[in-house]
CSV table of C-alpha atoms in Angstrom, one decimal:
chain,number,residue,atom,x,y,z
A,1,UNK,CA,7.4,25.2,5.1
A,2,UNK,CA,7.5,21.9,3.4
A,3,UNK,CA,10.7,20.8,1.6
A,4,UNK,CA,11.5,18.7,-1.8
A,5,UNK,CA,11.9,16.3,0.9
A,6,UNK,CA,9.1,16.4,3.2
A,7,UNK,CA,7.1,17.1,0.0
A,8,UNK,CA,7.8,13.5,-1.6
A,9,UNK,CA,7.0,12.2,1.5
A,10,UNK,CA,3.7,13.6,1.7
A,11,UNK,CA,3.0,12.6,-1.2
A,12,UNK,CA,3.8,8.9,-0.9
A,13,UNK,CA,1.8,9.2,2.4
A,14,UNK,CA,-1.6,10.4,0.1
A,15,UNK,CA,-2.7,7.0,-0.2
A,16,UNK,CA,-2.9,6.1,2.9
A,17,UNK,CA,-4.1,9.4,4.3
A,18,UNK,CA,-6.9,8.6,1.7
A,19,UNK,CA,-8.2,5.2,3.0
A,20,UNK,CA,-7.8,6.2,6.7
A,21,UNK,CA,-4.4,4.2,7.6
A,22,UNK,CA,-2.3,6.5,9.1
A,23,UNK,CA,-1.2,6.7,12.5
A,24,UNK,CA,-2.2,10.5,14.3
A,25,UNK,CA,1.2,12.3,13.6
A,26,UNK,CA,1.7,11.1,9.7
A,27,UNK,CA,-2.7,12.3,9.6
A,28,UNK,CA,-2.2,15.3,10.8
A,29,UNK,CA,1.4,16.3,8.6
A,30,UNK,CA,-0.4,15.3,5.6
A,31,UNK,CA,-3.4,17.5,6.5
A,32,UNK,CA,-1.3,20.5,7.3
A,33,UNK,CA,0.6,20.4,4.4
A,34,UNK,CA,-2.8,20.0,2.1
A,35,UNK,CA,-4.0,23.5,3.7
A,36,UNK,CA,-1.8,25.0,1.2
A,37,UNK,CA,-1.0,23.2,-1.6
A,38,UNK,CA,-3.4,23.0,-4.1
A,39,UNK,CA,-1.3,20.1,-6.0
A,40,UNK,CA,-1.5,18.0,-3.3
A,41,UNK,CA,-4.8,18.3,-2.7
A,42,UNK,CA,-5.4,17.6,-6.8
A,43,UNK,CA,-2.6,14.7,-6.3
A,44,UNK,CA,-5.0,13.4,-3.5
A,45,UNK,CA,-7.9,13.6,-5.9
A,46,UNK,CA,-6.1,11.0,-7.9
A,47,UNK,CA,-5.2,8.9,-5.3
A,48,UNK,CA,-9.0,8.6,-4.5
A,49,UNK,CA,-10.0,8.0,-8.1
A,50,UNK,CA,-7.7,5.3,-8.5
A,51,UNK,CA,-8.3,3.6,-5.6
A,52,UNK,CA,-12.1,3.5,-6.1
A,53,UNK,CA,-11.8,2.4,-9.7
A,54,UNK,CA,-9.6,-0.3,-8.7
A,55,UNK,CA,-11.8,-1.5,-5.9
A,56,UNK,CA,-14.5,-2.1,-8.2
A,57,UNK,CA,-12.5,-4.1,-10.8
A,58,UNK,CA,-11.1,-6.1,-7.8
A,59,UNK,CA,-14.2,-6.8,-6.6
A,60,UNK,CA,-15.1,-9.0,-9.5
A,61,UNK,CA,-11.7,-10.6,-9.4
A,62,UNK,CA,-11.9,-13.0,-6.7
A,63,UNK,CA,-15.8,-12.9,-5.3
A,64,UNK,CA,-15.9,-15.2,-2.8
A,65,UNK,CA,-17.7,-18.5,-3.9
A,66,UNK,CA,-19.1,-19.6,-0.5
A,67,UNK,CA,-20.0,-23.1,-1.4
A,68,UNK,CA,-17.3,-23.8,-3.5
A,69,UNK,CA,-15.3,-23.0,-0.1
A,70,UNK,CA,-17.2,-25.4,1.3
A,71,UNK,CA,-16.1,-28.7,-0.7
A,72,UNK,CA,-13.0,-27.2,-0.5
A,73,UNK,CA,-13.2,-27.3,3.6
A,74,UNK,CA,-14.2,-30.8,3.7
A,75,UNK,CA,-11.1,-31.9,1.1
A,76,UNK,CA,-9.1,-29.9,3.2
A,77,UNK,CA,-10.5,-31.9,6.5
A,78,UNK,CA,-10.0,-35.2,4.7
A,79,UNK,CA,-6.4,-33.9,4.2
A,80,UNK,CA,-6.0,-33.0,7.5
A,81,UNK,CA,-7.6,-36.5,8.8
A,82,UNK,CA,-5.5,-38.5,6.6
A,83,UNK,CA,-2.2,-36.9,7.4
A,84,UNK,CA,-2.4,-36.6,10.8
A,85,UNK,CA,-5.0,-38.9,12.6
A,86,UNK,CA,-4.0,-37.3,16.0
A,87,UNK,CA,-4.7,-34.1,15.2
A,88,UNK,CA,-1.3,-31.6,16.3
A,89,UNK,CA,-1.4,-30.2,19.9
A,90,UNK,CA,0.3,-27.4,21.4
A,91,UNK,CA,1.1,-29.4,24.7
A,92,UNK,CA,3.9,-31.5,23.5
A,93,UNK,CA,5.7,-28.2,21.8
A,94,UNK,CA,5.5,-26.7,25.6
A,95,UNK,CA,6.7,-29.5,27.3
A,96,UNK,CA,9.5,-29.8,24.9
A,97,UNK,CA,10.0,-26.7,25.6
A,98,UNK,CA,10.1,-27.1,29.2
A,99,UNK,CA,12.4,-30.3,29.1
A,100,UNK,CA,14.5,-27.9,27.0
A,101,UNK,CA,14.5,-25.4,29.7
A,102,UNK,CA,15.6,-28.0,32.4
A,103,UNK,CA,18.3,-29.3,30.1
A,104,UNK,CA,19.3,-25.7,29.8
A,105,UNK,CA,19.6,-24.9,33.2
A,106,UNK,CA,21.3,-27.8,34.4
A,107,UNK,CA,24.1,-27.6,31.4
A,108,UNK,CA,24.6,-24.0,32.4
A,109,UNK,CA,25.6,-24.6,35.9
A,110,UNK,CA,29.3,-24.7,36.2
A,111,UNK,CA,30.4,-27.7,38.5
A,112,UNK,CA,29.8,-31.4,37.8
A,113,UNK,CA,29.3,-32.3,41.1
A,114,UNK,CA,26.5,-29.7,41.5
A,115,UNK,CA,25.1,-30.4,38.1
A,116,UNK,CA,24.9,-33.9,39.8
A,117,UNK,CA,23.2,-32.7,42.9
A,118,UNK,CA,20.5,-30.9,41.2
A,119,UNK,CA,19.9,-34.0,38.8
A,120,UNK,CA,19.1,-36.2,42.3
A,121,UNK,CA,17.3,-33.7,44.0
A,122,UNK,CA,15.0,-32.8,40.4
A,123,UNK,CA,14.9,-36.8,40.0
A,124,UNK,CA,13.6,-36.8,43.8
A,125,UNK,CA,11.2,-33.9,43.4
A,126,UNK,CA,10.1,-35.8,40.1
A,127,UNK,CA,9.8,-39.3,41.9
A,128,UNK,CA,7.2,-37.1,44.9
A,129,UNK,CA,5.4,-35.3,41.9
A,130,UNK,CA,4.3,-38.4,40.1
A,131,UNK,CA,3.1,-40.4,43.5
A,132,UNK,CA,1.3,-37.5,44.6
A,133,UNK,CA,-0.7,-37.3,40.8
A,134,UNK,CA,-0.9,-40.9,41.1
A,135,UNK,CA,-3.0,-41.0,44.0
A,136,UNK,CA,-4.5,-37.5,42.7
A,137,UNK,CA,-5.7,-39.3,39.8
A,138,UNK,CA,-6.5,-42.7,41.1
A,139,UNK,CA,-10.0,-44.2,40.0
A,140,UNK,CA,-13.1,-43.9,42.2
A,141,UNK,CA,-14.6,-46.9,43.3
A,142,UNK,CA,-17.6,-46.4,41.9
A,143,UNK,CA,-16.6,-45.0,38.7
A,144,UNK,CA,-17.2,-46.8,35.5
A,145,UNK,CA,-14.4,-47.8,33.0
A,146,UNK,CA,-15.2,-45.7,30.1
A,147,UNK,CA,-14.1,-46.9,26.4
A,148,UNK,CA,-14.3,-44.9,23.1
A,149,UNK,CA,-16.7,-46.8,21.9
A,150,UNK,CA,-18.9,-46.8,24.9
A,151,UNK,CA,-21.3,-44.3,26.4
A,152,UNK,CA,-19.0,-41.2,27.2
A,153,UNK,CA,-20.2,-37.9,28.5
A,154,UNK,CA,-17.2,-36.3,27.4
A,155,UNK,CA,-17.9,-37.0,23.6
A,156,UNK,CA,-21.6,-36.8,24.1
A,157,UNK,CA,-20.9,-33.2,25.0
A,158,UNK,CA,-19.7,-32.2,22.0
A,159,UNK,CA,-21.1,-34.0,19.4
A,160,UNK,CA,-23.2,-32.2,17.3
A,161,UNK,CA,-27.1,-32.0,17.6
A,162,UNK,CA,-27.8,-30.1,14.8
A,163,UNK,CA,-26.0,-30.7,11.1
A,164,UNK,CA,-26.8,-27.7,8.9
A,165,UNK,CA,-25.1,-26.6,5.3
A,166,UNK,CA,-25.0,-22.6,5.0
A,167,UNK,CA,-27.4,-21.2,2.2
A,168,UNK,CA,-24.9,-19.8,-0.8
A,169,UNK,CA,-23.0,-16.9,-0.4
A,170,UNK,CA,-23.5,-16.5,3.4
A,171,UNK,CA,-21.4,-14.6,4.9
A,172,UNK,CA,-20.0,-16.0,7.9
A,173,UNK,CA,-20.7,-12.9,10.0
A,174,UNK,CA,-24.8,-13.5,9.0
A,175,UNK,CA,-24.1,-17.0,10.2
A,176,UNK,CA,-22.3,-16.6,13.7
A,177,UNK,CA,-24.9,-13.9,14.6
A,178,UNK,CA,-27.5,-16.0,13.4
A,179,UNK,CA,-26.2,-18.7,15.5
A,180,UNK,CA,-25.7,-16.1,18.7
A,181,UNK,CA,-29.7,-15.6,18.5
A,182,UNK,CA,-30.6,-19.4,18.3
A,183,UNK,CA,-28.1,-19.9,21.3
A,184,UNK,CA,-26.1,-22.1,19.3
A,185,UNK,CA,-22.3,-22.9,19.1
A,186,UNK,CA,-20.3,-24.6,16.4
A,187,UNK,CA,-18.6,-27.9,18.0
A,188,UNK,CA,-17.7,-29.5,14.2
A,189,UNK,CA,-17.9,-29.3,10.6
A,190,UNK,CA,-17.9,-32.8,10.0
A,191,UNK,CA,-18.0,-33.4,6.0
A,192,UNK,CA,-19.5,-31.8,2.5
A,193,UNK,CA,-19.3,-28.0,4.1
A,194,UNK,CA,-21.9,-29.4,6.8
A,195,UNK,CA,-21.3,-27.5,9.9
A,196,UNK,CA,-22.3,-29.5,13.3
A,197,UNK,CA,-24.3,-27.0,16.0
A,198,UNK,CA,-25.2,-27.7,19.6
A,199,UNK,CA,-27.7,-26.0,21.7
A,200,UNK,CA,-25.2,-23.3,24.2
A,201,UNK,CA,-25.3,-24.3,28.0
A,202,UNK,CA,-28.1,-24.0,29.6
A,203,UNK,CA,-30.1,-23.8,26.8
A,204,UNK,CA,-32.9,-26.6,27.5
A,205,UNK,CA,-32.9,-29.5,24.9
A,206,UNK,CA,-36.2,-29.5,24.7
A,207,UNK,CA,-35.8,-25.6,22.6
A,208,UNK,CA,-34.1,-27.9,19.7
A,209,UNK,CA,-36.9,-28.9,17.6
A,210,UNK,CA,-37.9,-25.1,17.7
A,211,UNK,CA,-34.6,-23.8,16.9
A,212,UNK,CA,-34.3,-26.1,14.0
A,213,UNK,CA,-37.7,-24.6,12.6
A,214,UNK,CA,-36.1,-21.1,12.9
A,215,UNK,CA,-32.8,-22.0,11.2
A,216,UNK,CA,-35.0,-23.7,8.4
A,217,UNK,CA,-36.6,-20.9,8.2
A,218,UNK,CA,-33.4,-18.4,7.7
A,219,UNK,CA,-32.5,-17.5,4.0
A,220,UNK,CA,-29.0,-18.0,5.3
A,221,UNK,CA,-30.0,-21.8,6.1
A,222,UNK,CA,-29.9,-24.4,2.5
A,223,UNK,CA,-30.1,-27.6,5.0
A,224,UNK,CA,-30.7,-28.1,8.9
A,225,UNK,CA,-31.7,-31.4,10.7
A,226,UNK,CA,-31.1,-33.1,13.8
A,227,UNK,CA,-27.7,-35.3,14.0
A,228,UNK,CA,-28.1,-39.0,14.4
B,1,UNK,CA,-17.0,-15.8,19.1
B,2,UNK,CA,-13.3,-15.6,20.2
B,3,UNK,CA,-10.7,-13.3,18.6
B,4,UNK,CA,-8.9,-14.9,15.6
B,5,UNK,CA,-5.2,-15.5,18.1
B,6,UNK,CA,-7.6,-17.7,20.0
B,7,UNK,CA,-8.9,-19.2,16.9
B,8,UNK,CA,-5.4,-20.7,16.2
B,9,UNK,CA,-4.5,-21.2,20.2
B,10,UNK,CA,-7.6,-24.3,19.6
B,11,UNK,CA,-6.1,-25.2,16.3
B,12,UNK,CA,-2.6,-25.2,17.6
B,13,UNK,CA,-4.5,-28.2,20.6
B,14,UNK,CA,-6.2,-29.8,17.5
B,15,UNK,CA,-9.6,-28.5,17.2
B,16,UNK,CA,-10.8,-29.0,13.7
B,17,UNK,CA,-14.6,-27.1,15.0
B,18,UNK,CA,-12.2,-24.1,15.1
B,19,UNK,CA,-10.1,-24.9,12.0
B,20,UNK,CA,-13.2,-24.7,10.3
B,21,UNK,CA,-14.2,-21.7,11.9
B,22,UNK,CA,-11.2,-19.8,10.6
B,23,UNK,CA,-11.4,-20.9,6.9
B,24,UNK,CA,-14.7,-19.8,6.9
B,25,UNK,CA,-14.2,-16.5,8.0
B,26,UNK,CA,-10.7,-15.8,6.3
B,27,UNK,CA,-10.5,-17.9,3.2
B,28,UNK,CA,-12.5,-15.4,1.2
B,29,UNK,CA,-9.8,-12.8,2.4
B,30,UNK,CA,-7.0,-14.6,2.4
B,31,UNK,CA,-8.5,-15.7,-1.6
B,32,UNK,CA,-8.8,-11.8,-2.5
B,33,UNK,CA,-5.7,-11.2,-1.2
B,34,UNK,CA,-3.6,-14.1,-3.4
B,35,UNK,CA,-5.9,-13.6,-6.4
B,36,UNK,CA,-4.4,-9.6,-6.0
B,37,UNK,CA,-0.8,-11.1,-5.7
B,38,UNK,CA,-1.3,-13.3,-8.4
B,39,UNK,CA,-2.9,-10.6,-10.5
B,40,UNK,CA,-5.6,-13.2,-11.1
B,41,UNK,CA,-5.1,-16.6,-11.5
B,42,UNK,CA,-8.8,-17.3,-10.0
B,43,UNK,CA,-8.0,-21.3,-9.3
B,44,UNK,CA,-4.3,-21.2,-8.6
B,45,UNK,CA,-5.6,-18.9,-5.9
B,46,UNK,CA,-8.0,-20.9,-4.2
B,47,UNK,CA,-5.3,-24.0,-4.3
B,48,UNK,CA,-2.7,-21.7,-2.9
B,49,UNK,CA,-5.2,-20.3,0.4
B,50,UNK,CA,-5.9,-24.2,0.7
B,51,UNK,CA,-2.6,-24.9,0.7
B,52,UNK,CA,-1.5,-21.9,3.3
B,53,UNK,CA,-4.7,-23.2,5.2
B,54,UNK,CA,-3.5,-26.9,5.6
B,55,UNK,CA,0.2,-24.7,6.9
B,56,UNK,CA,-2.0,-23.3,9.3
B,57,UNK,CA,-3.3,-26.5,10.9
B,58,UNK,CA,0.1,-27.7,11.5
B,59,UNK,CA,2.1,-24.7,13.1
B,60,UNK,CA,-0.8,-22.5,14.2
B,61,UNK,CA,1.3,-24.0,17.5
B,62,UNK,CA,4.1,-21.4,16.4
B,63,UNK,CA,1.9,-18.1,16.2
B,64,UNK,CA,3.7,-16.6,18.8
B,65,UNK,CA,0.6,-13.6,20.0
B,66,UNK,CA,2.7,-11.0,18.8
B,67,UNK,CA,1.2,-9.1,15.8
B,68,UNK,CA,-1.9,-8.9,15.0
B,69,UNK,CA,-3.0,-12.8,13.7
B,70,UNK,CA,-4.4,-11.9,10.6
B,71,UNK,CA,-0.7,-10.8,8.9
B,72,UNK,CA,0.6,-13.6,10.5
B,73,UNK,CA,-1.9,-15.6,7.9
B,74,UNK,CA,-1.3,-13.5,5.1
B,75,UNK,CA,2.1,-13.8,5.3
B,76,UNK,CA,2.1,-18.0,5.2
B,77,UNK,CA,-1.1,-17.3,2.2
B,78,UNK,CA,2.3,-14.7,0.2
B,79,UNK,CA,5.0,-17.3,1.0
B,80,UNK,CA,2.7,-19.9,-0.7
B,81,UNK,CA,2.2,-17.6,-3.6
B,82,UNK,CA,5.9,-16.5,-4.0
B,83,UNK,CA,6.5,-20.4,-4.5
B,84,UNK,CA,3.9,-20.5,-6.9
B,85,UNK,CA,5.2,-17.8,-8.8
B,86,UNK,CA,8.9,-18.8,-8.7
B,87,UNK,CA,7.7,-22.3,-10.3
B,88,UNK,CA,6.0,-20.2,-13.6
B,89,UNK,CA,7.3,-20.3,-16.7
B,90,UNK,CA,7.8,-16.7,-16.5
B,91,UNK,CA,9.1,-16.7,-12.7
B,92,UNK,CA,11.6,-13.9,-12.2
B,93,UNK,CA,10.8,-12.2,-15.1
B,94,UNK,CA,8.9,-9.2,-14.6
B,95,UNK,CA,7.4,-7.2,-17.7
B,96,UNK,CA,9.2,-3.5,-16.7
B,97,UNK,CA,6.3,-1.5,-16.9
B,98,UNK,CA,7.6,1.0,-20.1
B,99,UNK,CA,7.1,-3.0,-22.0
B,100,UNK,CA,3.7,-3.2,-20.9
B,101,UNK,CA,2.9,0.8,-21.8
B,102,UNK,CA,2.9,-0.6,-25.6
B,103,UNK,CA,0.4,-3.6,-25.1
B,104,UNK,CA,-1.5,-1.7,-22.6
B,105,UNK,CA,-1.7,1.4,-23.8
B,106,UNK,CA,-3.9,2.6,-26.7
B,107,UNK,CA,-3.1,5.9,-28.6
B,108,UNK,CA,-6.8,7.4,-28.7
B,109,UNK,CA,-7.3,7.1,-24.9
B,110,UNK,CA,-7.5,10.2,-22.5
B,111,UNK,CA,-6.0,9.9,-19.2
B,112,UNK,CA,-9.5,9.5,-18.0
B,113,UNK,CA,-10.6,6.8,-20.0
B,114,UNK,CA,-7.8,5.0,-19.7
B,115,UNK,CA,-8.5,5.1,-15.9
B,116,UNK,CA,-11.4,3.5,-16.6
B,117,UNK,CA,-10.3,0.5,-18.2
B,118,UNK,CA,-9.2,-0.1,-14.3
B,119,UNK,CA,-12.7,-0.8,-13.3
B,120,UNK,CA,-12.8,-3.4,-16.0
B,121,UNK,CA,-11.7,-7.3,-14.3
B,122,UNK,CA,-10.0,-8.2,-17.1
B,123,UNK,CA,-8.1,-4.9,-17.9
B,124,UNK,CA,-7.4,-4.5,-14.1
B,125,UNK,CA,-5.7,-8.2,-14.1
B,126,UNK,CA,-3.2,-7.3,-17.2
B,127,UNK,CA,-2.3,-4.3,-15.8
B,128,UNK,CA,-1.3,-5.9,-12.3
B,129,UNK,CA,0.4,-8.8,-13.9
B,130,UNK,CA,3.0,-6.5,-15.6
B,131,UNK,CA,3.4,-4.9,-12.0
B,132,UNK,CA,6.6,-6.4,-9.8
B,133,UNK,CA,5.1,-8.5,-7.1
B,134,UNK,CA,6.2,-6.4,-4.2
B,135,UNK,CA,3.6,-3.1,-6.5
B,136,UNK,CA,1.0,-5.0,-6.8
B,137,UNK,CA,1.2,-6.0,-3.1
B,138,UNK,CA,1.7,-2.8,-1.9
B,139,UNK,CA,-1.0,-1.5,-4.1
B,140,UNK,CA,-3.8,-4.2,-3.7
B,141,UNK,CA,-2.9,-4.2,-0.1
B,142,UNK,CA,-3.7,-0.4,0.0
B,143,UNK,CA,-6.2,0.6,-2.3
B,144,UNK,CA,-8.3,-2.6,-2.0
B,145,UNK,CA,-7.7,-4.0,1.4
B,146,UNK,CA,-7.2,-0.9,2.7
B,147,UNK,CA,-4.7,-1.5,5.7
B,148,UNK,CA,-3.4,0.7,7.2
B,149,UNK,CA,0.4,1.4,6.5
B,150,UNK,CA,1.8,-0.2,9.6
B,151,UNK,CA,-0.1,-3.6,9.1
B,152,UNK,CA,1.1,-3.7,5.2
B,153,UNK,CA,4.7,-3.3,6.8
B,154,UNK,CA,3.7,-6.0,9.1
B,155,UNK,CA,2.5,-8.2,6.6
B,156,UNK,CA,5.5,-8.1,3.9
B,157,UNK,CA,7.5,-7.7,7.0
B,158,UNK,CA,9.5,-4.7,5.9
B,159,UNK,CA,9.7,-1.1,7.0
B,160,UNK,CA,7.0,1.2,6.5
B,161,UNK,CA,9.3,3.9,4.3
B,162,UNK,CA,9.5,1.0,1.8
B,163,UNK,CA,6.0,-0.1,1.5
B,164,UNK,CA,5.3,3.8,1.1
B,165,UNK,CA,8.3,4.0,-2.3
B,166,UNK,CA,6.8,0.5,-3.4
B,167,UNK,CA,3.1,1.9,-3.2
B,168,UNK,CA,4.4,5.3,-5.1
B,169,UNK,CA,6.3,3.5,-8.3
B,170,UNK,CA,3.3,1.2,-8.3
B,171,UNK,CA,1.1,4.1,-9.3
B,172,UNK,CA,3.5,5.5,-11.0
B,173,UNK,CA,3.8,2.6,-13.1
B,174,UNK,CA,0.2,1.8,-13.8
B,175,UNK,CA,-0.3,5.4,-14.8
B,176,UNK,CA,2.3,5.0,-17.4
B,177,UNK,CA,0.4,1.9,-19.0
B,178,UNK,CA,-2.4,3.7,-18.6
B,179,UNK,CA,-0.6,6.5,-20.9
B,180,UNK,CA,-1.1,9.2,-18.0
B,181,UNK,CA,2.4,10.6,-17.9
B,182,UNK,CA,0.8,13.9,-15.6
């Protein structure tokens, strides 16, 4: 039987029996207790108009406007270049974290003389550490001194080879499989809702002029052209 | 592509490619989602999901992996909209919804056609801006989002027994400015 109680409950639970968010047990109470009760199941019938008639007025309330997204990405870039140069990295938060840790541990042990033991020894441990990543680390003879400015693998790796500017309303979801097809990957989206594309791995340069042409080609393409 | 907590792992290490990446995919969700709360408010909206967005690039460090990512970025896009509302002229004061039943509500309507005006934009942002914030949360949340219960808890980070009473005297509210007392 279900109670005053139970009975509210079900009811508060219709609207989300009704767009498919409730977790097995709460599913299967609300459809046991609609078997019987023909004002629930009218109660449901509500629940269902509503939420449909509300949908459709929502829809128009906030369409997405792709390519005014898109200045507003490139503001927010600026933003994010002006405020913060060096762009935030999780790194220093973990080895804060860490130095945190040590400081921890070495405050929680009891005796001064051992908490001055441990400091030697971890000073020690810290001295062999850094010699050993020293000469770990140390330059090849025959590598080159590379400078920001110079010729740098690293950055030639990900700099874009393709610069191309969505077609309006694109979904992103048409985009990245459009981009999974032509074997691209997004490495930058570098100003004015411009998104910068490199051929994947593997993928021989010499398939970039032909996968321009195709991405020219897609209604979900406004602008695609090799990167300087 | 990679899930959306990986998404903000890169961030958190400074990658602006995936930055980019994520508004793309979420800033017309995120945008839906603070137009609902705001009950419109089209361009406040977009300045608020900006505004949450440029949040994002600075502690996407501090998304800790538990929850599922996406309510951790609607909950920065509702604090950013709480703020906004607090600084309105009207912040804190609510129209109770038996106000709003005389503006709203005309004599000659039936139930039915007064159900309809809900599929009108206009009519549809009225009615949700004489809803409390935590009604129309529950009910956009619901009913246009469609998440499921746990996540809406999640999201306004309370238990799911209250977003189920908030949802219920939500409706209840709207069908009393809608003059369906049934």
């Amino acid at each position: 039987m279900t109670g005053p109680h139970s009975l509210q409950d079900i009811v508060e639970l219709l609207p989300f029996y009704a767009i498919g968010g409730l977790e097995e047990g709460d599913r299967l109470r609300v459809e046991q207790a609609l078997v019987g009760n023909s004002d629930l199941r009218d109660a449901l019938a509500r629940v269902r108009r509503e939420r449909d008639l509300l949908a459709i007025g929502a829809a128009s309330l906030a369409p997405p406007d792709r390519p005014a997204a898109d200045d507003r990405l490139a503001r927010l870039l600026g933003r994010i270049d002006a405020e913060a140069p060096v762009a935030p990295v999780a790194e220093p938060v973990r080895s804060t974290k860490r130095r945190s840790g040590i400081t921890d541990f070495f405050s929680r042990l009891g005796s001064p003389r051992l908490h001055r033991g441990f400091a030697i020894a971890a000073m020690a441990l810290i001295a062999i550490q850094t010699g050993i990543i020293g000469y770990m680390a140390r330059p090849a003879a025959e590598q080159k001194y590379q400078t920001l400015s110079g010729p740098d693998e690293d950055v030639a790796e990900v700099a874009p080879q393709i610069l191309l500017r969505p077609a309006q309303a694109t979904r992103w979801d048409d985009l990245a499989n459009l981009f999974e097809r032509e074997q691209l990957r997004v490495v930058a989206a570098p100003s004015a809702g411009m998104l910068g594309l490199r051929l994947k791995e593997g993928v021989p340069p010499a398939r970039l002029d032909a996968t321009i042409d195709h991405l020219r080609q897609s209604h979900l393409v406004s602008f695609a052209e090799k990167a300087q | 592509m990679e899930d959306l907590g990986e998404t903000l792992r890169l961030i958190a290490q400074g990658s602006q490619a995936a930055f980019s990446r994520l508004y793309c995919e979420q800033q017309p969700i995120m945008l839906r989602f603070a137009t609902g709360l705001m009950g419109g408010h089209g361009q406040a909206a977009e300045d608020m999901v900006d505004e949450a967005f440029f949040e994002v690039w600075r502690k996407a460090g501090q998304y800790s992996g538990d929850g599922h990512p996406q309510g951790w970025l609607r909950r920065i896009v509702r604090n950013k909209v709480i703020d906004w509302l607090r600084k309105q002229p009207r912040a804190g004061v609510e129209t109770p919804a038996d106000d709003a039943l005389a503006q709203l509500s005309d004599e000659s309507d039936t139930p039915e056609q007064a159900l309809e005006k809900l599929s009108d934009a206009n009519e549809l942002r009225r009615l949700l801006s004489h809803l409390t914030l935590e009604h129309r949360e529950a009910l956009w949340l619901c009913y246009y989002e469609e998440l499921p219960l746990s996540e809406i808890a999640a999201t306004v980070e309370c238990p799911e027994g209250t977003v189920k009473t908030r949802l219920f005297h939500a409706r209840r509210a709207l069908r009393a400015m809608m003059g369906d007392q049934s």
